[in-house]
Amino acid sequence: PIKKRHEKLKRVVAKCKRYGVKVYIFAIEPLGLMDEDHATHPDFAGAEKRFHYHPICVRSESARNYIIEATEKLFRSVPDLAGFIDITAGERPTNCASGGNYRTCPRCRNYSRGENLALACDVLKEGIRRAGTGAQFISWTYGHRYWDDNDIDEYIKELPSDITVMQNFEDRGYNTQLGKPRIAYDYWLSYPGPSDLYNVTADMTSRYGKELYAKMQVVTSHEIATVPYIPAPGLVFDKFRGANEYGVTGVVECWY
């Protein structure tokens, strides 16, 4: 099945390449282990089980080697892939740092949460480095709204310079609607941003010389998710103007 999927992906990449369109893989990796996989590979696991998943510990030599090998195999098989967009923190348990219980891991508890996440990103990127294709790795920290700013700072400081930071542009922002203040979670079209969370992240990436992307919303909104398209060019202009002021070099513009 994997070979069949790789062949299909190759066809998609080749077709897009003819039109100058680059293809990126999106995933949430390394995906935590379900009980049956944990029983087979207990040495992969680290922190305590969360939401039916056992987080994979990248400080385990066997788990680290597996992740590198799997990523390298994908990018060697489909060498024209432009890159890999990965939710490295949030959405579901992946590495030990993806949840707040990383101190329950005997290997990770002696490091900060930010250091552990930076290592997880480095391990995934290492597979791409070994493939030698020059593909990009984008670390999308979707769950940083729940993180302490000091941990975010540690993560960005320790992150290798060949990995791109991507943060939600509107998340943890504040907007007034019908006279009531509301907290913007995920992706809001009506709130131009940048949010407090993005401001903090942008300051850190500037301090440590890391490349910064923005995940923002420009066509529809989680506020009214049933509406397929909301034309609001003025708000979109404000979003891009705010991103430009921070030197943002790339944007993911929607999530549907």
PDB file of N, CA and C in Angstrom, residues 170-249:
ATOM      1  N   GLU A 170      -3.813  34.545  14.161  1.00  0.00           N
ATOM      2  CA  GLU A 170      -4.922  35.147  14.931  1.00  0.00           C
ATOM      3  C   GLU A 170      -5.096  34.529  16.316  1.00  0.00           C
ATOM      4  N   ASP A 171      -4.515  33.379  16.534  1.00  0.00           N
ATOM      5  CA  ASP A 171      -4.741  32.622  17.775  1.00  0.00           C
ATOM      6  C   ASP A 171      -4.285  33.397  19.006  1.00  0.00           C
ATOM      7  N   ARG A 172      -5.132  33.385  20.024  1.00  0.00           N
ATOM      8  CA  ARG A 172      -4.887  34.082  21.290  1.00  0.00           C
ATOM      9  C   ARG A 172      -4.906  35.592  21.102  1.00  0.00           C
ATOM     10  N   GLY A 173      -5.735  36.015  20.132  1.00  0.00           N
ATOM     11  CA  GLY A 173      -5.975  37.441  19.948  1.00  0.00           C
ATOM     12  C   GLY A 173      -7.323  37.822  20.557  1.00  0.00           C
ATOM     13  N   TYR A 174      -7.655  39.104  20.539  1.00  0.00           N
ATOM     14  CA  TYR A 174      -8.906  39.586  21.138  1.00  0.00           C
ATOM     15  C   TYR A 174      -9.629  40.478  20.140  1.00  0.00           C
ATOM     16  N   ASN A 175     -10.933  40.211  20.004  1.00  0.00           N
ATOM     17  CA  ASN A 175     -11.736  40.946  19.043  1.00  0.00           C
ATOM     18  C   ASN A 175     -13.055  41.348  19.703  1.00  0.00           C
ATOM     19  N   THR A 176     -13.596  42.489  19.311  1.00  0.00           N
ATOM     20  CA  THR A 176     -14.886  42.936  19.844  1.00  0.00           C
ATOM     21  C   THR A 176     -15.951  42.740  18.782  1.00  0.00           C
ATOM     22  N   GLN A 177     -16.995  41.973  19.113  1.00  0.00           N
ATOM     23  CA  GLN A 177     -18.102  41.727  18.193  1.00  0.00           C
ATOM     24  C   GLN A 177     -19.407  41.990  18.922  1.00  0.00           C
ATOM     25  N   LEU A 178     -20.255  42.862  18.339  1.00  0.00           N
ATOM     26  CA  LEU A 178     -21.551  43.228  18.935  1.00  0.00           C
ATOM     27  C   LEU A 178     -21.381  43.694  20.378  1.00  0.00           C
ATOM     28  N   GLY A 179     -20.303  44.450  20.599  1.00  0.00           N
ATOM     29  CA  GLY A 179     -20.061  45.032  21.911  1.00  0.00           C
ATOM     30  C   GLY A 179     -19.471  44.092  22.940  1.00  0.00           C
ATOM     31  N   LYS A 180     -19.145  42.848  22.544  1.00  0.00           N
ATOM     32  CA  LYS A 180     -18.596  41.886  23.495  1.00  0.00           C
ATOM     33  C   LYS A 180     -17.187  41.476  23.086  1.00  0.00           C
ATOM     34  N   PRO A 181     -16.263  41.470  24.055  1.00  0.00           N
ATOM     35  CA  PRO A 181     -14.901  41.005  23.730  1.00  0.00           C
ATOM     36  C   PRO A 181     -14.889  39.493  23.562  1.00  0.00           C
ATOM     37  N   ARG A 182     -14.189  39.016  22.561  1.00  0.00           N
ATOM     38  CA  ARG A 182     -14.094  37.574  22.309  1.00  0.00           C
ATOM     39  C   ARG A 182     -12.632  37.206  22.077  1.00  0.00           C
ATOM     40  N   ILE A 183     -12.280  36.018  22.520  1.00  0.00           N
ATOM     41  CA  ILE A 183     -10.933  35.503  22.292  1.00  0.00           C
ATOM     42  C   ILE A 183     -10.924  34.754  20.967  1.00  0.00           C
ATOM     43  N   ALA A 184      -9.989  35.098  20.110  1.00  0.00           N
ATOM     44  CA  ALA A 184      -9.874  34.450  18.803  1.00  0.00           C
ATOM     45  C   ALA A 184      -9.044  33.183  18.938  1.00  0.00           C
ATOM     46  N   TYR A 185      -9.697  32.037  18.779  1.00  0.00           N
ATOM     47  CA  TYR A 185      -8.992  30.763  18.753  1.00  0.00           C
ATOM     48  C   TYR A 185      -8.958  30.248  17.319  1.00  0.00           C
ATOM     49  N   ASP A 186      -7.914  29.538  16.993  1.00  0.00           N
ATOM     50  CA  ASP A 186      -7.715  28.990  15.657  1.00  0.00           C
ATOM     51  C   ASP A 186      -7.581  30.130  14.647  1.00  0.00           C
ATOM     52  N   TYR A 187      -8.579  30.266  13.736  1.00  0.00           N
ATOM     53  CA  TYR A 187      -8.387  31.138  12.574  1.00  0.00           C
ATOM     54  C   TYR A 187      -9.611  32.033  12.393  1.00  0.00           C
ATOM     55  N   TRP A 188      -9.427  33.336  12.547  1.00  0.00           N
ATOM     56  CA  TRP A 188     -10.532  34.282  12.433  1.00  0.00           C
ATOM     57  C   TRP A 188     -10.295  35.228  11.266  1.00  0.00           C
ATOM     58  N   LEU A 189     -11.306  35.372  10.441  1.00  0.00           N
ATOM     59  CA  LEU A 189     -11.214  36.327   9.340  1.00  0.00           C
ATOM     60  C   LEU A 189     -11.492  37.753   9.829  1.00  0.00           C
ATOM     61  N   SER A 190     -12.443  37.918  10.739  1.00  0.00           N
ATOM     62  CA  SER A 190     -12.827  39.269  11.171  1.00  0.00           C
ATOM     63  C   SER A 190     -11.742  39.944  12.004  1.00  0.00           C
ATOM     64  N   TYR A 191     -10.876  39.152  12.610  1.00  0.00           N
ATOM     65  CA  TYR A 191      -9.795  39.699  13.421  1.00  0.00           C
ATOM     66  C   TYR A 191      -8.513  39.715  12.585  1.00  0.00           C
ATOM     67  N   PRO A 192      -7.989  40.894  12.244  1.00  0.00           N
ATOM     68  CA  PRO A 192      -6.841  40.929  11.336  1.00  0.00           C
ATOM     69  C   PRO A 192      -5.544  40.432  11.933  1.00  0.00           C
ATOM     70  N   GLY A 193      -5.380  40.558  13.251  1.00  0.00           N
ATOM     71  CA  GLY A 193      -4.124  40.153  13.846  1.00  0.00           C
ATOM     72  C   GLY A 193      -3.028  41.181  13.564  1.00  0.00           C
ATOM     73  N   PRO A 194      -1.787  40.914  13.947  1.00  0.00           N
ATOM     74  CA  PRO A 194      -1.341  39.701  14.624  1.00  0.00           C
ATOM     75  C   PRO A 194      -1.744  39.664  16.095  1.00  0.00           C
ATOM     76  N   SER A 195      -1.929  38.457  16.602  1.00  0.00           N
ATOM     77  CA  SER A 195      -2.347  38.258  17.979  1.00  0.00           C
ATOM     78  C   SER A 195      -1.168  38.401  18.939  1.00  0.00           C
ATOM     79  N   ASP A 196      -1.471  38.368  20.225  1.00  0.00           N
ATOM     80  CA  ASP A 196      -0.417  38.411  21.237  1.00  0.00           C
ATOM     81  C   ASP A 196       0.543  37.236  21.064  1.00  0.00           C
ATOM     82  N   LEU A 197      -0.005  36.052  20.793  1.00  0.00           N
ATOM     83  CA  LEU A 197       0.835  34.871  20.611  1.00  0.00           C
ATOM     84  C   LEU A 197       1.764  35.047  19.423  1.00  0.00           C
ATOM     85  N   TYR A 198       1.245  35.588  18.325  1.00  0.00           N
ATOM     86  CA  TYR A 198       2.087  35.774  17.145  1.00  0.00           C
ATOM     87  C   TYR A 198       3.143  36.843  17.392  1.00  0.00           C
ATOM     88  N   ASN A 199       2.771  37.901  18.075  1.00  0.00           N
ATOM     89  CA  ASN A 199       3.737  38.958  18.382  1.00  0.00           C
ATOM     90  C   ASN A 199       4.916  38.401  19.174  1.00  0.00           C
ATOM     91  N   VAL A 200       4.604  37.596  20.180  1.00  0.00           N
ATOM     92  CA  VAL A 200       5.647  36.993  21.013  1.00  0.00           C
ATOM     93  C   VAL A 200       6.553  36.103  20.160  1.00  0.00           C
ATOM     94  N   THR A 201       5.930  35.262  19.332  1.00  0.00           N
ATOM     95  CA  THR A 201       6.697  34.345  18.484  1.00  0.00           C
ATOM     96  C   THR A 201       7.574  35.103  17.499  1.00  0.00           C
ATOM     97  N   ALA A 202       7.019  36.136  16.879  1.00  0.00           N
ATOM     98  CA  ALA A 202       7.777  36.918  15.903  1.00  0.00           C
ATOM     99  C   ALA A 202       8.974  37.607  16.542  1.00  0.00           C
ATOM    100  N   ASP A 203       8.796  38.125  17.746  1.00  0.00           N
ATOM    101  CA  ASP A 203       9.919  38.755  18.450  1.00  0.00           C
ATOM    102  C   ASP A 203      11.036  37.742  18.698  1.00  0.00           C
ATOM    103  N   MET A 204      10.638  36.511  19.051  1.00  0.00           N
ATOM    104  CA  MET A 204      11.632  35.468  19.336  1.00  0.00           C
ATOM    105  C   MET A 204      12.362  35.023  18.081  1.00  0.00           C
ATOM    106  N   THR A 205      11.627  34.828  16.983  1.00  0.00           N
ATOM    107  CA  THR A 205      12.288  34.399  15.745  1.00  0.00           C
ATOM    108  C   THR A 205      13.251  35.479  15.246  1.00  0.00           C
ATOM    109  N   SER A 206      12.888  36.739  15.438  1.00  0.00           N
ATOM    110  CA  SER A 206      13.779  37.837  15.057  1.00  0.00           C
ATOM    111  C   SER A 206      15.039  37.822  15.917  1.00  0.00           C
ATOM    112  N   ARG A 207      14.872  37.580  17.208  1.00  0.00           N
ATOM    113  CA  ARG A 207      16.011  37.568  18.133  1.00  0.00           C
ATOM    114  C   ARG A 207      16.994  36.449  17.804  1.00  0.00           C
ATOM    115  N   TYR A 208      16.440  35.281  17.425  1.00  0.00           N
ATOM    116  CA  TYR A 208      17.309  34.122  17.193  1.00  0.00           C
ATOM    117  C   TYR A 208      17.602  33.857  15.714  1.00  0.00           C
ATOM    118  N   GLY A 209      17.127  34.740  14.839  1.00  0.00           N
ATOM    119  CA  GLY A 209      17.458  34.628  13.422  1.00  0.00           C
ATOM    120  C   GLY A 209      16.813  33.441  12.731  1.00  0.00           C
ATOM    121  N   LYS A 210      15.564  33.129  13.074  1.00  0.00           N
ATOM    122  CA  LYS A 210      14.859  32.000  12.462  1.00  0.00           C
ATOM    123  C   LYS A 210      13.817  32.498  11.455  1.00  0.00           C
ATOM    124  N   GLU A 211      13.575  31.690  10.423  1.00  0.00           N
ATOM    125  CA  GLU A 211      12.583  32.051   9.406  1.00  0.00           C
ATOM    126  C   GLU A 211      11.175  31.867   9.960  1.00  0.00           C
ATOM    127  N   LEU A 212      10.278  32.797   9.638  1.00  0.00           N
ATOM    128  CA  LEU A 212       8.929  32.794  10.206  1.00  0.00           C
ATOM    129  C   LEU A 212       7.860  32.788   9.116  1.00  0.00           C
ATOM    130  N   TYR A 213       6.900  31.886   9.268  1.00  0.00           N
ATOM    131  CA  TYR A 213       5.708  31.829   8.420  1.00  0.00           C
ATOM    132  C   TYR A 213       4.481  32.152   9.278  1.00  0.00           C
ATOM    133  N   ALA A 214       3.364  32.382   8.612  1.00  0.00           N
ATOM    134  CA  ALA A 214       2.103  32.661   9.303  1.00  0.00           C
ATOM    135  C   ALA A 214       1.014  31.733   8.793  1.00  0.00           C
ATOM    136  N   LYS A 215       0.284  31.139   9.706  1.00  0.00           N
ATOM    137  CA  LYS A 215      -0.952  30.434   9.343  1.00  0.00           C
ATOM    138  C   LYS A 215      -2.089  31.394   9.628  1.00  0.00           C
ATOM    139  N   MET A 216      -2.713  31.896   8.563  1.00  0.00           N
ATOM    140  CA  MET A 216      -3.802  32.857   8.748  1.00  0.00           C
ATOM    141  C   MET A 216      -5.021  32.434   7.932  1.00  0.00           C
ATOM    142  N   GLN A 217      -6.097  33.143   8.097  1.00  0.00           N
ATOM    143  CA  GLN A 217      -7.344  32.811   7.419  1.00  0.00           C
ATOM    144  C   GLN A 217      -7.726  33.940   6.478  1.00  0.00           C
ATOM    145  N   VAL A 218      -7.897  33.637   5.170  1.00  0.00           N
ATOM    146  CA  VAL A 218      -8.184  34.713   4.221  1.00  0.00           C
ATOM    147  C   VAL A 218      -9.441  34.482   3.379  1.00  0.00           C
ATOM    148  N   VAL A 219     -10.107  33.347   3.478  1.00  0.00           N
ATOM    149  CA  VAL A 219     -11.281  33.117   2.637  1.00  0.00           C
ATOM    150  C   VAL A 219     -12.554  32.846   3.421  1.00  0.00           C
ATOM    151  N   THR A 220     -12.445  32.069   4.462  1.00  0.00           N
ATOM    152  CA  THR A 220     -13.607  31.792   5.287  1.00  0.00           C
ATOM    153  C   THR A 220     -13.170  31.858   6.743  1.00  0.00           C
ATOM    154  N   SER A 221     -14.025  31.454   7.658  1.00  0.00           N
ATOM    155  CA  SER A 221     -13.694  31.653   9.062  1.00  0.00           C
ATOM    156  C   SER A 221     -14.285  30.545   9.916  1.00  0.00           C
ATOM    157  N   HIS A 222     -13.564  30.197  10.981  1.00  0.00           N
ATOM    158  CA  HIS A 222     -14.130  29.248  11.941  1.00  0.00           C
ATOM    159  C   HIS A 222     -15.306  29.871  12.705  1.00  0.00           C
ATOM    160  N   GLU A 223     -15.444  31.200  12.621  1.00  0.00           N
ATOM    161  CA  GLU A 223     -16.588  31.849  13.260  1.00  0.00           C
ATOM    162  C   GLU A 223     -17.892  31.445  12.570  1.00  0.00           C
ATOM    163  N   ILE A 224     -17.862  31.352  11.224  1.00  0.00           N
ATOM    164  CA  ILE A 224     -19.041  30.943  10.441  1.00  0.00           C
ATOM    165  C   ILE A 224     -18.553  29.883   9.456  1.00  0.00           C
ATOM    166  N   ALA A 225     -18.300  28.690   9.939  1.00  0.00           N
ATOM    167  CA  ALA A 225     -17.644  27.666   9.134  1.00  0.00           C
ATOM    168  C   ALA A 225     -18.532  27.113   8.024  1.00  0.00           C
ATOM    169  N   THR A 226     -19.844  27.403   8.060  1.00  0.00           N
ATOM    170  CA  THR A 226     -20.747  26.883   7.027  1.00  0.00           C
ATOM    171  C   THR A 226     -20.735  27.731   5.758  1.00  0.00           C
ATOM    172  N   VAL A 227     -20.135  28.923   5.823  1.00  0.00           N
ATOM    173  CA  VAL A 227     -20.096  29.804   4.662  1.00  0.00           C
ATOM    174  C   VAL A 227     -18.803  29.535   3.899  1.00  0.00           C
ATOM    175  N   PRO A 228     -18.886  29.128   2.619  1.00  0.00           N
ATOM    176  CA  PRO A 228     -17.682  28.691   1.910  1.00  0.00           C
ATOM    177  C   PRO A 228     -16.711  29.797   1.529  1.00  0.00           C
ATOM    178  N   TYR A 229     -17.202  31.023   1.381  1.00  0.00           N
ATOM    179  CA  TYR A 229     -16.294  32.098   0.981  1.00  0.00           C
ATOM    180  C   TYR A 229     -16.848  33.424   1.455  1.00  0.00           C
ATOM    181  N   ILE A 230     -16.023  34.196   2.142  1.00  0.00           N
ATOM    182  CA  ILE A 230     -16.419  35.516   2.625  1.00  0.00           C
ATOM    183  C   ILE A 230     -15.435  36.539   2.061  1.00  0.00           C
ATOM    184  N   PRO A 231     -15.839  37.330   1.063  1.00  0.00           N
ATOM    185  CA  PRO A 231     -14.915  38.313   0.483  1.00  0.00           C
ATOM    186  C   PRO A 231     -14.710  39.495   1.428  1.00  0.00           C
ATOM    187  N   ALA A 232     -13.507  39.627   1.938  1.00  0.00           N
ATOM    188  CA  ALA A 232     -13.181  40.731   2.844  1.00  0.00           C
ATOM    189  C   ALA A 232     -11.768  41.215   2.547  1.00  0.00           C
ATOM    190  N   PRO A 233     -11.559  41.804   1.358  1.00  0.00           N
ATOM    191  CA  PRO A 233     -10.201  42.160   0.948  1.00  0.00           C
ATOM    192  C   PRO A 233      -9.514  43.159   1.869  1.00  0.00           C
ATOM    193  N   GLY A 234     -10.284  44.039   2.490  1.00  0.00           N
ATOM    194  CA  GLY A 234      -9.673  45.002   3.407  1.00  0.00           C
ATOM    195  C   GLY A 234      -9.038  44.321   4.606  1.00  0.00           C
ATOM    196  N   LEU A 235      -9.741  43.333   5.166  1.00  0.00           N
ATOM    197  CA  LEU A 235      -9.193  42.591   6.298  1.00  0.00           C
ATOM    198  C   LEU A 235      -7.982  41.769   5.888  1.00  0.00           C
ATOM    199  N   VAL A 236      -8.052  41.181   4.695  1.00  0.00           N
ATOM    200  CA  VAL A 236      -6.920  40.398   4.206  1.00  0.00           C
ATOM    201  C   VAL A 236      -5.701  41.304   4.014  1.00  0.00           C
ATOM    202  N   PHE A 237      -5.926  42.503   3.493  1.00  0.00           N
ATOM    203  CA  PHE A 237      -4.825  43.472   3.331  1.00  0.00           C
ATOM    204  C   PHE A 237      -4.192  43.773   4.688  1.00  0.00           C
ATOM    205  N   ASP A 238      -5.031  43.993   5.707  1.00  0.00           N
ATOM    206  CA  ASP A 238      -4.509  44.294   7.040  1.00  0.00           C
ATOM    207  C   ASP A 238      -3.681  43.130   7.593  1.00  0.00           C
ATOM    208  N   LYS A 239      -4.138  41.915   7.323  1.00  0.00           N
ATOM    209  CA  LYS A 239      -3.391  40.739   7.781  1.00  0.00           C
ATOM    210  C   LYS A 239      -2.005  40.696   7.136  1.00  0.00           C
ATOM    211  N   PHE A 240      -1.968  40.861   5.811  1.00  0.00           N
ATOM    212  CA  PHE A 240      -0.692  40.789   5.111  1.00  0.00           C
ATOM    213  C   PHE A 240       0.215  41.962   5.464  1.00  0.00           C
ATOM    214  N   ARG A 241      -0.378  43.113   5.703  1.00  0.00           N
ATOM    215  CA  ARG A 241       0.431  44.256   6.128  1.00  0.00           C
ATOM    216  C   ARG A 241       1.088  43.967   7.480  1.00  0.00           C
ATOM    217  N   GLY A 242       0.312  43.391   8.399  1.00  0.00           N
ATOM    218  CA  GLY A 242       0.868  43.041   9.703  1.00  0.00           C
ATOM    219  C   GLY A 242       1.962  41.996   9.594  1.00  0.00           C
ATOM    220  N   ALA A 243       1.754  40.997   8.712  1.00  0.00           N
ATOM    221  CA  ALA A 243       2.769  39.965   8.518  1.00  0.00           C
ATOM    222  C   ALA A 243       4.029  40.552   7.902  1.00  0.00           C
ATOM    223  N   ASN A 244       3.850  41.458   6.952  1.00  0.00           N
ATOM    224  CA  ASN A 244       4.989  42.072   6.275  1.00  0.00           C
ATOM    225  C   ASN A 244       5.854  42.868   7.246  1.00  0.00           C
ATOM    226  N   GLU A 245       5.218  43.494   8.221  1.00  0.00           N
ATOM    227  CA  GLU A 245       5.969  44.283   9.205  1.00  0.00           C
ATOM    228  C   GLU A 245       6.900  43.405  10.038  1.00  0.00           C
ATOM    229  N   TYR A 246       6.563  42.117  10.147  1.00  0.00           N
ATOM    230  CA  TYR A 246       7.412  41.184  10.883  1.00  0.00           C
ATOM    231  C   TYR A 246       8.377  40.420   9.969  1.00  0.00           C
ATOM    232  N   GLY A 247       8.401  40.756   8.701  1.00  0.00           N
ATOM    233  CA  GLY A 247       9.317  40.077   7.801  1.00  0.00           C
ATOM    234  C   GLY A 247       8.925  38.649   7.494  1.00  0.00           C
ATOM    235  N   VAL A 248       7.632  38.337   7.577  1.00  0.00           N
ATOM    236  CA  VAL A 248       7.158  36.984   7.297  1.00  0.00           C
ATOM    237  C   VAL A 248       7.425  36.644   5.830  1.00  0.00           C
ATOM    238  N   THR A 249       7.977  35.458   5.589  1.00  0.00           N
ATOM    239  CA  THR A 249       8.365  35.064   4.226  1.00  0.00           C
ATOM    240  C   THR A 249       7.434  34.053   3.593  1.00  0.00           C
TER     241      THR A 249
END
